[in-house]
PDB file of C-alpha atoms in Angstrom:
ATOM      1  CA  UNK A 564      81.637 133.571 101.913  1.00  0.00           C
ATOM      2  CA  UNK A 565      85.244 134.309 100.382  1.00  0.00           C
ATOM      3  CA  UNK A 566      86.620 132.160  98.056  1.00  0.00           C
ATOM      4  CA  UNK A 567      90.520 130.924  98.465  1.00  0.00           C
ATOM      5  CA  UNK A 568      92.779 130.361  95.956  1.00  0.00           C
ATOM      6  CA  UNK A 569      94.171 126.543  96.330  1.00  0.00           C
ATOM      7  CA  UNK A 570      96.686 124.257  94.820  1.00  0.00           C
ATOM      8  CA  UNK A 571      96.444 120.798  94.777  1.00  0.00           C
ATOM      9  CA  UNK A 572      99.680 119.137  94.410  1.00  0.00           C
ATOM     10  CA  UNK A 573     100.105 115.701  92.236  1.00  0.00           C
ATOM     11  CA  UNK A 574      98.640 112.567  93.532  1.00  0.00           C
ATOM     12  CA  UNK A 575     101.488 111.022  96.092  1.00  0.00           C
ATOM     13  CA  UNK A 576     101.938 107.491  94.531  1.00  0.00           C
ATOM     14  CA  UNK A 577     101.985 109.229  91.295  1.00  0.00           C
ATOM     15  CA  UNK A 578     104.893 108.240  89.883  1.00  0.00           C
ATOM     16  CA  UNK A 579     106.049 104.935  92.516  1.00  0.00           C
ATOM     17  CA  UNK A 580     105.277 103.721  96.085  1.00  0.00           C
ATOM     18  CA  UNK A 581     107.873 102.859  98.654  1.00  0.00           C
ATOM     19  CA  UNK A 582     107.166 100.449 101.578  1.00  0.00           C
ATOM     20  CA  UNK A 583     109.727 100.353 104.029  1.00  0.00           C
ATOM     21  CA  UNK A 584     110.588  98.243 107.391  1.00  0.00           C
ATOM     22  CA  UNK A 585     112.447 100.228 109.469  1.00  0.00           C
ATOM     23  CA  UNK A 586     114.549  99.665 112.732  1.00  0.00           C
ATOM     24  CA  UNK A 587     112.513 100.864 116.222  1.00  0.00           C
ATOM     25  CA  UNK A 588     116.024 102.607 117.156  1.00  0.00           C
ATOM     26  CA  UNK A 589     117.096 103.625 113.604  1.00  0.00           C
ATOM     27  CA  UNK A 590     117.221 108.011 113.693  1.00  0.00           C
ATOM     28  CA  UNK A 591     118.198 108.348 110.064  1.00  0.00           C
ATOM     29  CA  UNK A 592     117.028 105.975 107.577  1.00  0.00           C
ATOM     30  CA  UNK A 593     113.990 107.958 106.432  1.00  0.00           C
ATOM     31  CA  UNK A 594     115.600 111.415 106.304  1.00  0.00           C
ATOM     32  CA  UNK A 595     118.170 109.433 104.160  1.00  0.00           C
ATOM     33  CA  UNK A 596     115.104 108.178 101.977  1.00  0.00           C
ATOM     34  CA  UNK A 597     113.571 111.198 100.868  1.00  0.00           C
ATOM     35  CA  UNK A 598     117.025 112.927 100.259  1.00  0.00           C
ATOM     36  CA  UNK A 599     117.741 109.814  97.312  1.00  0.00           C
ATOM     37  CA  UNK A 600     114.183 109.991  96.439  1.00  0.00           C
ATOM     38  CA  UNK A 601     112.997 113.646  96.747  1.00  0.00           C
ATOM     39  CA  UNK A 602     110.033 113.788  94.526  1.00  0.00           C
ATOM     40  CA  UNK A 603     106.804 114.530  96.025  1.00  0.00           C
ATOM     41  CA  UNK A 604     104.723 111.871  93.926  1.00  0.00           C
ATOM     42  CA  UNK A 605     106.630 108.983  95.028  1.00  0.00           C
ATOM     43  CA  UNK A 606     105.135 107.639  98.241  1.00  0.00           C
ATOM     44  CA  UNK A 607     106.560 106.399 101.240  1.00  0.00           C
ATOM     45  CA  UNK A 608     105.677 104.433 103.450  1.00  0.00           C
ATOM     46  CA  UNK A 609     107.542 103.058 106.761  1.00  0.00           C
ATOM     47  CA  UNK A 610     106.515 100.831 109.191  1.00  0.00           C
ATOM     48  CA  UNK A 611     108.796 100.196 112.520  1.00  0.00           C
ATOM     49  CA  UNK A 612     110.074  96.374 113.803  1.00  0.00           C
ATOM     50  CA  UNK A 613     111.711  95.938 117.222  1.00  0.00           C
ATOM     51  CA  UNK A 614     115.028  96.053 117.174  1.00  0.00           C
ATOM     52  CA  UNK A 615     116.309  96.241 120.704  1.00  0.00           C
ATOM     53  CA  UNK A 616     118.742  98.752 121.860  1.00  0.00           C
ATOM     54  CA  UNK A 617     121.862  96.004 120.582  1.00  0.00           C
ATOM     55  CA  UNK A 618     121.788  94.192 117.318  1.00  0.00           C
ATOM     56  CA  UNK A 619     122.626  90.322 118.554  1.00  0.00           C
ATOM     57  CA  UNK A 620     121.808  87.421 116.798  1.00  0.00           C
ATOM     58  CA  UNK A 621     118.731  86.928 119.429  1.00  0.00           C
ATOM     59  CA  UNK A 622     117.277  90.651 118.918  1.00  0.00           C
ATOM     60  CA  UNK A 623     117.738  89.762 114.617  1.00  0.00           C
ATOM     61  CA  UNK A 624     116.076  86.478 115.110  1.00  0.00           C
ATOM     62  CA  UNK A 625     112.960  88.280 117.430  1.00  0.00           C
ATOM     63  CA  UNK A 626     113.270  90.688 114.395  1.00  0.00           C
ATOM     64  CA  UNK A 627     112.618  87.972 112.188  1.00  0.00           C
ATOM     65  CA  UNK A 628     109.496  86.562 113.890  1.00  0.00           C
ATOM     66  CA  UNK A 629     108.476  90.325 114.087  1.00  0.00           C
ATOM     67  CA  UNK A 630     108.449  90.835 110.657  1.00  0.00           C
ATOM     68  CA  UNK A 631     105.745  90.603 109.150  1.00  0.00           C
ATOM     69  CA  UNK A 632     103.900  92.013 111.657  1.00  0.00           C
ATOM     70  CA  UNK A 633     105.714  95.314 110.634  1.00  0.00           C
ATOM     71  CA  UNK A 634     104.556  94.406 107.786  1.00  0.00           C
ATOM     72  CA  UNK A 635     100.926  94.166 108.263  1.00  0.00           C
ATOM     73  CA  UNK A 636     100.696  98.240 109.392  1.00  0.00           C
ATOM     74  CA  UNK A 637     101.020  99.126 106.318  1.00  0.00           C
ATOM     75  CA  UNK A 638      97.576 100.271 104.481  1.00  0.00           C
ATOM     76  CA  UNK A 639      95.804  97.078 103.509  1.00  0.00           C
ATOM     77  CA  UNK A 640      94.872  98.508 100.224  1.00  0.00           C
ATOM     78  CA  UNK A 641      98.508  99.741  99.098  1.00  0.00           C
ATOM     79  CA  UNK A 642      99.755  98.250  95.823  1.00  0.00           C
ATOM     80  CA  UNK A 643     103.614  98.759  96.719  1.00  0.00           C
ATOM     81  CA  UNK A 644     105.996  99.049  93.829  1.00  0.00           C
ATOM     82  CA  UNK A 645     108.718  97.518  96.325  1.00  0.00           C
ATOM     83  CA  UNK A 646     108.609  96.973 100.287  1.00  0.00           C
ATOM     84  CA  UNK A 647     112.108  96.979 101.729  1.00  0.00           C
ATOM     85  CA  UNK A 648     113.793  95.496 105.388  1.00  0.00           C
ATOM     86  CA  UNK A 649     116.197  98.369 105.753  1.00  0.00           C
ATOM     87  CA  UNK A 650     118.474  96.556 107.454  1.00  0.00           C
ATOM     88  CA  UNK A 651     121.749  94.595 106.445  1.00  0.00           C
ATOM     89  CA  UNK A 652     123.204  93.007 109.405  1.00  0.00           C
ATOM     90  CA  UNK A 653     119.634  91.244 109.816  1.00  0.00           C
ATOM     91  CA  UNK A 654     119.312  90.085 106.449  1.00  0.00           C
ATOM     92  CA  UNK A 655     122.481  88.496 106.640  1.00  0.00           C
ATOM     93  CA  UNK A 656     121.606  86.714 109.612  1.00  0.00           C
ATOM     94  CA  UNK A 657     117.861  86.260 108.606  1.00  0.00           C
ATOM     95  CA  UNK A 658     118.619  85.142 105.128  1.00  0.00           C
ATOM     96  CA  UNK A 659     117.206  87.492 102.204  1.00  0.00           C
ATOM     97  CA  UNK A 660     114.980  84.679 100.896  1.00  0.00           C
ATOM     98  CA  UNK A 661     113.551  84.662 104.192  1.00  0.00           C
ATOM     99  CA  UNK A 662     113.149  88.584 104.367  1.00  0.00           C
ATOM    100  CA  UNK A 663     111.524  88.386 100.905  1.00  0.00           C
ATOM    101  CA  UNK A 664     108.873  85.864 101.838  1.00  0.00           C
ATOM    102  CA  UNK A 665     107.456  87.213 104.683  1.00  0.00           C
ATOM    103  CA  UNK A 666     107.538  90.723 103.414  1.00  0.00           C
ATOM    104  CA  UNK A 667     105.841  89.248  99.725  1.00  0.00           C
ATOM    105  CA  UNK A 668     103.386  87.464 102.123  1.00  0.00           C
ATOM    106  CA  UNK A 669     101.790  90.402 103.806  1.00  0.00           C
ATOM    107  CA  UNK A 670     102.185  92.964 101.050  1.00  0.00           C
ATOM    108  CA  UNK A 671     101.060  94.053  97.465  1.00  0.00           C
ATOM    109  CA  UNK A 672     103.882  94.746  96.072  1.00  0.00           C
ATOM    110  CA  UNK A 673     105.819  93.997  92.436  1.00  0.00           C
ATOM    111  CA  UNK A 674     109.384  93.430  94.377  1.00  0.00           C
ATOM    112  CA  UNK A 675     111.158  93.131  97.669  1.00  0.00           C
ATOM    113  CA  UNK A 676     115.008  94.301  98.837  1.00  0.00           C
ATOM    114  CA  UNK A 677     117.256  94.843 101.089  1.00  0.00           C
ATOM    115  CA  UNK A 678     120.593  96.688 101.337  1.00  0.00           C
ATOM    116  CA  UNK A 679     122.641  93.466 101.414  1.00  0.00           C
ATOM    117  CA  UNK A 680     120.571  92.140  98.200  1.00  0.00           C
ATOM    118  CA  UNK A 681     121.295  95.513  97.125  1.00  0.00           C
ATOM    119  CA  UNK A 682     125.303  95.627  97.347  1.00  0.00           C
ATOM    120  CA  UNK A 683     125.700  92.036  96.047  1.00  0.00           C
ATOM    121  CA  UNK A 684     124.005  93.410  93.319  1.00  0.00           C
ATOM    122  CA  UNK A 685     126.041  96.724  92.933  1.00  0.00           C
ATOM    123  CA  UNK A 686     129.041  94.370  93.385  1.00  0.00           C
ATOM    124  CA  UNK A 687     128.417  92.196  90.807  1.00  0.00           C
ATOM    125  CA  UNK A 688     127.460  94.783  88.223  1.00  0.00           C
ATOM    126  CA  UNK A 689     130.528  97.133  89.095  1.00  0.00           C
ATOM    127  CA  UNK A 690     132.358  93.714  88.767  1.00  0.00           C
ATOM    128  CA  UNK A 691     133.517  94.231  92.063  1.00  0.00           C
ATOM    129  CA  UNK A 692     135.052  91.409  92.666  1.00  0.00           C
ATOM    130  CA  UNK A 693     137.127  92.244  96.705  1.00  0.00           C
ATOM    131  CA  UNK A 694     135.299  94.132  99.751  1.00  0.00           C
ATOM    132  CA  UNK A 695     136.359  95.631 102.547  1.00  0.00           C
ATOM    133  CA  UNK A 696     134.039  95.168 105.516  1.00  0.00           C
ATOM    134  CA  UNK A 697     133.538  97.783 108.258  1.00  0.00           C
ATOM    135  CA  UNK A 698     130.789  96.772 110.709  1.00  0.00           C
ATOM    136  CA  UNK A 699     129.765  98.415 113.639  1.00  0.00           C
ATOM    137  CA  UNK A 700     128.510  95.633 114.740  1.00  0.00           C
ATOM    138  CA  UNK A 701     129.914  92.634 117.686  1.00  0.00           C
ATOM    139  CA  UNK A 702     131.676  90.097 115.689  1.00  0.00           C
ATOM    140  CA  UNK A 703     129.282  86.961 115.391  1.00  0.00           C
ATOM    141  CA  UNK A 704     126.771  90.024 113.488  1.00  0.00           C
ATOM    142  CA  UNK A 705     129.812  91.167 111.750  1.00  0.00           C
ATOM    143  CA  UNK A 706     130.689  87.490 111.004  1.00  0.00           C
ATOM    144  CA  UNK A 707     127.868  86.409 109.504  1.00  0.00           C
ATOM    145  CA  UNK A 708     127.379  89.648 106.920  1.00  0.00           C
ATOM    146  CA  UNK A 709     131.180  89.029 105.921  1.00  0.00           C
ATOM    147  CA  UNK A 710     129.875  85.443 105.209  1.00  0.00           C
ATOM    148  CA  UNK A 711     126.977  86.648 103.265  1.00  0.00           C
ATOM    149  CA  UNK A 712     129.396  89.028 101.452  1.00  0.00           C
ATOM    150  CA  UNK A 713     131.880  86.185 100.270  1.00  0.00           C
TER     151      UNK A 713
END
């Protein structure tokens, strides 16, 4: 029997591991992912909610009670550095707190974010204290990030 030469690259959740909720009709999200976070040893994870073909503020609030069930794909036994809802226009309408509950809830994990968490933060720490708001979005979604904004 021949012997082949091998390589076996460094463990996956090596150096951090990435949960991540993920819009059923979102293309791009993960391909944006692993360009910010290229490293082979970080892990990630992603998990798919429905989302419906039209964010509304019924499909965010069936996105809310779907949740956690995204949630609960994930491998049981993962200890997640952070689990994230990768969507902004829900969290405004879901409420982060909320997000962050039912995500904690279901998951191992030492933290929990969002991109609209994740801007107020930026904002604050850039001291940036005025926003401009383009939203793709029909105007009682778009009305109720600006709120979450101000």
């Amino acid at each position: 029997m021949k012997k082949l030469d091998y390589h076996i690259d460094p463990k996956l959740d090596q150096r951090a591991t990435i949960g991540m909720i993920v819009l059923s009709e979102d293309e791009t999200v993960e391909y944006e992912m692993r360009r910010l976070i290229p490293e082979p040893d970080v892990a990630l994870h992603v998990s798919r909610v429905n989302s419906g073909e039209e964010l509304t503020p019924d499909t965010i609030m069936e996105m809310k009670r779907d949740l956690t069930a995204a949630a609960s794909l994930f491998p049981r036994s993962t200890k997640f550095d952070c689990v994230a809802y990768a969507c902004t226009s829900g969290t405004s309408m879901i409420g982060a707190d909320a997000v962050h509950r039912q995500l904690a809830a279901v998951c191992q994990t030492m933290s929990v974010t969002d991109p609209l968490t994740a801007l107020i933060a930026y904002c604050r720490e850039a001291r940036i204290e005025r926003l401009g708001c383009l939203s793709p979005y029909r105007a009682d979604v778009s009305q109720a990030l600006r709120k979450s904004l101000s």
